[in-house]
XYZ file of N, CA and C in Angstrom:
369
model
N 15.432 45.669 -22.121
C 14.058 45.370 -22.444
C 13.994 44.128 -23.342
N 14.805 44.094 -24.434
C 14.519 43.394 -25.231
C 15.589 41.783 -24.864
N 16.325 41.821 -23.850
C 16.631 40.350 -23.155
C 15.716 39.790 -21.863
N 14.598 41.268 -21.372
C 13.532 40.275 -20.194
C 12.671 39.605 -21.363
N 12.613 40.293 -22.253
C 11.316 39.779 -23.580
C 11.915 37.988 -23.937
N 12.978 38.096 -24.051
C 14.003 36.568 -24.672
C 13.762 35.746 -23.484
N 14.058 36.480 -22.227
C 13.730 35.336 -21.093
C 11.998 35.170 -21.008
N 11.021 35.774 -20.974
C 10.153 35.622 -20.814
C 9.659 34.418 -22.028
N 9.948 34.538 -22.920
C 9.621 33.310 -23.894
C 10.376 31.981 -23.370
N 12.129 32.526 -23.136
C 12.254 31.046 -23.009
C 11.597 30.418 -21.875
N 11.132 31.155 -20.614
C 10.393 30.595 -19.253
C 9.157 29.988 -19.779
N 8.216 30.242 -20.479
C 7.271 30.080 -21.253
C 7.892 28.667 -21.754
N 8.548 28.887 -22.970
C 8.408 27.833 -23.723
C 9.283 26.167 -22.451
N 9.575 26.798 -21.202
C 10.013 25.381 -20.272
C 8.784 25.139 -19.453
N 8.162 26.284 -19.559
C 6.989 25.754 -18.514
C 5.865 24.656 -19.137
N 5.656 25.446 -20.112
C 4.962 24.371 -21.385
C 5.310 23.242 -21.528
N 6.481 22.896 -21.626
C 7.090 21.187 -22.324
C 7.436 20.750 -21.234
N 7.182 21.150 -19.820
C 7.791 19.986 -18.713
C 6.260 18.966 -18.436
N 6.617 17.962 -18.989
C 5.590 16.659 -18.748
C 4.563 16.827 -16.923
N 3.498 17.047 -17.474
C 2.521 16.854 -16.269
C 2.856 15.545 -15.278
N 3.185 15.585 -13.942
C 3.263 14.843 -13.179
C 2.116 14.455 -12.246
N 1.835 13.386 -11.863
C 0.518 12.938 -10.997
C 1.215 11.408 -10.643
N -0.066 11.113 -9.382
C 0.546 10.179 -8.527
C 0.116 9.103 -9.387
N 1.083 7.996 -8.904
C 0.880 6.661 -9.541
C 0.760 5.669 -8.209
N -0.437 4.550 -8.632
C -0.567 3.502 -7.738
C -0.170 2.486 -8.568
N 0.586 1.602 -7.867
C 0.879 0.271 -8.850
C 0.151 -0.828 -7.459
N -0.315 -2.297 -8.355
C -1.160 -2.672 -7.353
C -0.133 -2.907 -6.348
N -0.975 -3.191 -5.261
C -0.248 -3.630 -4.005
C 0.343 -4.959 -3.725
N 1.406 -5.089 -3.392
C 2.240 -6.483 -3.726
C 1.783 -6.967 -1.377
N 2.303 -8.240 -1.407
C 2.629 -8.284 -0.083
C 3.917 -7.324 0.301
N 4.078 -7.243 1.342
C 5.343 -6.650 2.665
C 5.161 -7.674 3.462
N 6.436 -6.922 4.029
C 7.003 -7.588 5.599
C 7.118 -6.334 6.092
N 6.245 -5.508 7.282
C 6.442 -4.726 8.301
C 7.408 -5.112 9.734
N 8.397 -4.559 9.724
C 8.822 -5.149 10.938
C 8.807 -4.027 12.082
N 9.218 -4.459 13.816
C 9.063 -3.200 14.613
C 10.719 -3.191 14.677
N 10.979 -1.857 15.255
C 12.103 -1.128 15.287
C 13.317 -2.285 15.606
N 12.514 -2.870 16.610
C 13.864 -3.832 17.454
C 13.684 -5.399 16.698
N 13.009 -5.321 15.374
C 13.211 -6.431 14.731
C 12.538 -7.783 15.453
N 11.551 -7.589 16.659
C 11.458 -8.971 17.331
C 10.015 -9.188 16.990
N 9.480 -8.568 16.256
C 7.588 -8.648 15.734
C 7.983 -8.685 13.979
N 7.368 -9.041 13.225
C 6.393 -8.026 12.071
C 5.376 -8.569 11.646
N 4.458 -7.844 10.750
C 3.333 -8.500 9.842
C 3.684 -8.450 8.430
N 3.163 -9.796 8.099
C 2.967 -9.710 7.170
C 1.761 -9.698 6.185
N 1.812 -8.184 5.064
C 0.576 -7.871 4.999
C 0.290 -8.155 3.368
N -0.872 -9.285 3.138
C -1.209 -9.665 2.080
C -2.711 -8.462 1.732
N -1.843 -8.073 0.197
C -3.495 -7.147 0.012
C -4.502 -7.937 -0.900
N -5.655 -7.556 -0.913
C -6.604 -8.005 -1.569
C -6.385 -8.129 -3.226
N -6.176 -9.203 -3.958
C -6.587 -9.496 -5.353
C -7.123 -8.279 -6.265
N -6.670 -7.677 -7.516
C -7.648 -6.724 -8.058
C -6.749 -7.425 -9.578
N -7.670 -6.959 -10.244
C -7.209 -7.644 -11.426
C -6.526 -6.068 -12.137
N -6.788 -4.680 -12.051
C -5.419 -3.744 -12.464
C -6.316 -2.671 -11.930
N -5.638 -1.759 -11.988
C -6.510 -0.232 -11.085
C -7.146 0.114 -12.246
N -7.427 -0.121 -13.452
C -8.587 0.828 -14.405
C -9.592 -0.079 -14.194
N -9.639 -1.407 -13.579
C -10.897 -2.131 -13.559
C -11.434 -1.762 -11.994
N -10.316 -1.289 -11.145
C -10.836 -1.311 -9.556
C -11.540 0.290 -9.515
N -11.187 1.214 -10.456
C -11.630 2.518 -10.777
C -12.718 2.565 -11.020
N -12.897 1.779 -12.109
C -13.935 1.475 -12.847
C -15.496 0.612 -12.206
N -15.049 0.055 -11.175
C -16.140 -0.264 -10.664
C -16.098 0.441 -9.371
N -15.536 0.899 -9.055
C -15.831 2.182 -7.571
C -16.616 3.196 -8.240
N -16.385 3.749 -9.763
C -17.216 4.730 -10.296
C -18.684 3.849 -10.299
N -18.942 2.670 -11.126
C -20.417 1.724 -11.193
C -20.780 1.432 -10.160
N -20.195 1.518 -9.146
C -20.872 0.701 -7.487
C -20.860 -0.580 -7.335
N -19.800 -1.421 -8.349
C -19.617 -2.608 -8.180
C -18.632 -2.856 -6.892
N -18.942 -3.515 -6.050
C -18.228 -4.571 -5.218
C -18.016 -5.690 -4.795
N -16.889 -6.448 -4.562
C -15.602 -5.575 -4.579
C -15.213 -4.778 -5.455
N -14.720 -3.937 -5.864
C -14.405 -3.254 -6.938
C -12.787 -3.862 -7.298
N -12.713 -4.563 -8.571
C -11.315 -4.254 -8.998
C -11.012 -5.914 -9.073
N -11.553 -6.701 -8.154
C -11.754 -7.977 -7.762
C -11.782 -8.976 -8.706
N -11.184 -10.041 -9.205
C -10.906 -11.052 -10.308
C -12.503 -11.744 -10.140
N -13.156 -12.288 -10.812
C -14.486 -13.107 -10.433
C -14.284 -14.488 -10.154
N -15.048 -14.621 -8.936
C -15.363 -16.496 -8.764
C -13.559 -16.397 -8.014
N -13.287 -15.641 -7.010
C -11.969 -15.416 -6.551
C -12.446 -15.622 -4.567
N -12.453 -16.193 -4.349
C -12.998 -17.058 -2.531
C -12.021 -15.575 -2.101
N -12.364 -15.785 -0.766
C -11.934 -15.096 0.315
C -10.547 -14.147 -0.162
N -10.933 -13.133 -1.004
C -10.182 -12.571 -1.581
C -10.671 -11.032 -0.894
N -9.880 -10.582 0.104
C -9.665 -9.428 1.219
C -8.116 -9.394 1.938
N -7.751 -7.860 2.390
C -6.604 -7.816 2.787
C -6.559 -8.160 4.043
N -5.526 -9.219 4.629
C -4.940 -10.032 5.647
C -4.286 -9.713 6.242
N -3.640 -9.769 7.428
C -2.910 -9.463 7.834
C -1.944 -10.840 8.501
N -0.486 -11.094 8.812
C -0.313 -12.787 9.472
C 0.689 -11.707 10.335
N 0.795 -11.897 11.789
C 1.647 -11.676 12.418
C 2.508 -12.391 12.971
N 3.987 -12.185 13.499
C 4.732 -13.198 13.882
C 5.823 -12.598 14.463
N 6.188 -13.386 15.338
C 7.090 -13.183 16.812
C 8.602 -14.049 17.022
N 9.339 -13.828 17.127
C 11.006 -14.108 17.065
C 11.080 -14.818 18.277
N 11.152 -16.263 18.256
C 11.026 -16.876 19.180
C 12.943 -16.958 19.983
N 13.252 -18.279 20.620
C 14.619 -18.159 21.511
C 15.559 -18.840 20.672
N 15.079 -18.997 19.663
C 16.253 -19.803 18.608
C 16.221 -18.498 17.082
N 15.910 -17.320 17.626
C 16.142 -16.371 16.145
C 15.013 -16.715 15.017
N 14.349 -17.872 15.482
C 13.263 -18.073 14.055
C 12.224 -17.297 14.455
N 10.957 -17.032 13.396
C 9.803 -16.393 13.466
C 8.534 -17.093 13.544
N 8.020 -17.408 14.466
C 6.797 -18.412 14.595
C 5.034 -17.436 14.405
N 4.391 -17.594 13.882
C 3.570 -17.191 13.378
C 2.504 -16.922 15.009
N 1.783 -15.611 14.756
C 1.142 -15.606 16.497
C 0.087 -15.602 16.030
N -1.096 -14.869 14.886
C -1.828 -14.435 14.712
C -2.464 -14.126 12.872
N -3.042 -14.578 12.309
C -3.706 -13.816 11.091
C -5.044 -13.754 11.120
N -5.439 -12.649 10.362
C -6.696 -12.144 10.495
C -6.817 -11.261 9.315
N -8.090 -10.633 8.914
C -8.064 -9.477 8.139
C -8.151 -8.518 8.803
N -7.380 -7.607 7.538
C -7.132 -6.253 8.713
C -8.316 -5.380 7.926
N -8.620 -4.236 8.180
C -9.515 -3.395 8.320
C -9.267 -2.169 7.219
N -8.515 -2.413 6.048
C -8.313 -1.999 5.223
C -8.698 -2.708 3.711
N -9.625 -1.842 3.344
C -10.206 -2.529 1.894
C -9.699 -3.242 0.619
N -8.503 -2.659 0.391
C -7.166 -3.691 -0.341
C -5.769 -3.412 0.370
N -5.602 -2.542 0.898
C -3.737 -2.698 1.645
C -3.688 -1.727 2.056
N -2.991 -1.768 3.537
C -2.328 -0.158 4.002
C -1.558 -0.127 3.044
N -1.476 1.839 2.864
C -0.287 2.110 2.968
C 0.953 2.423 3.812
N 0.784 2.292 5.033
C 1.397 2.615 5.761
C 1.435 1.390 7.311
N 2.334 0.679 7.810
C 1.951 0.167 8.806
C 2.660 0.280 9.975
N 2.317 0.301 10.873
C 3.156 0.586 12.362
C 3.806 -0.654 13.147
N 4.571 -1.046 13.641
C 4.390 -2.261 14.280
C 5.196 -2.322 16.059
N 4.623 -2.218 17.376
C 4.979 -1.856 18.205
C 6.197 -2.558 18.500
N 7.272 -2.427 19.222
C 8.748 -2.802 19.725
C 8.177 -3.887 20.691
N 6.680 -3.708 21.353
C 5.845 -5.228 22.483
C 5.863 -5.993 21.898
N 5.062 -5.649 20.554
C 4.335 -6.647 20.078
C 3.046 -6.457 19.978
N 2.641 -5.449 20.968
C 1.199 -5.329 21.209
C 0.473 -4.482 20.145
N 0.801 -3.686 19.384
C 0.201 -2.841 18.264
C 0.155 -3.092 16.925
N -0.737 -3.197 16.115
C -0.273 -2.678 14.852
C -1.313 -2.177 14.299
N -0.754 -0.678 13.360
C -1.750 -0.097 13.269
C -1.011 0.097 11.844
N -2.389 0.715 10.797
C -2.614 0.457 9.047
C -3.204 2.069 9.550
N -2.439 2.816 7.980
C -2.955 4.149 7.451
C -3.582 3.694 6.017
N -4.305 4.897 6.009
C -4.888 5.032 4.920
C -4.983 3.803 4.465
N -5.548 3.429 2.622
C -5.816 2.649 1.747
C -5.055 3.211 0.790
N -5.123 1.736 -0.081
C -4.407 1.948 -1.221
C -5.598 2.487 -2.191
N -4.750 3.913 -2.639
C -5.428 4.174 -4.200
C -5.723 5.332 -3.772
């Protein structure tokens, strides 16, 4: 009886002092997505935010862009794609913005060439 009593405190006193864990976003830097067989990738530039307590902070106020440096031009996430030409180099096919509000997290890139597809958003 009196060693479940000793364990029951010490379980207690570890459950207590183990530091609360939660997710962390750090801003979004560029990548290089490539496809499996290495002959595509994108490269994906995310949108400008000046730190996530200011991009928080104005998604809570209804400011938009939210998070956004001021007097900052065509500041949205991009996408540049590019294709492995007959000499091994990478010649640029395509940029555009992609359809994600500051950066996938996640990107796909088909073994054609023909796909690329963005999950979710950052944050």
């Amino acid at each position: 009886m009196r060693m479940a009593s000793i364990a029951r405190v010490i379980l207690l006193v570890l459950l207590y002092s183990c530091p609360a864990l939660a997710d962390s976003w750090p801003l979004p830097k560029p990548t290089k997505i490539y496809s499996a067989n290495k002959q595509y990738y994108i490269e994906v530039i995310p949108r400008k935010l000046e730190s996530q307590l200011k991009f928080f902070d104005d998604k809570v106020k209804g400011i938009e862009p939210a998070g956004s440096p001021t007097g900052l031009k065509d500041n949205y996430c991009k996408g540049i794609f590019f294709k492995r030409n007959v000499n091994g180099d990478y010649e640029k096919v395509w940029e555009q913005p992609l359809s994600n509000e500051v950066s996938p997290v996640a990107v796909l890139v088909s073994d054609r060439g023909e796909y690329v597809i963005t999950f979710d958003n950052w944050h």
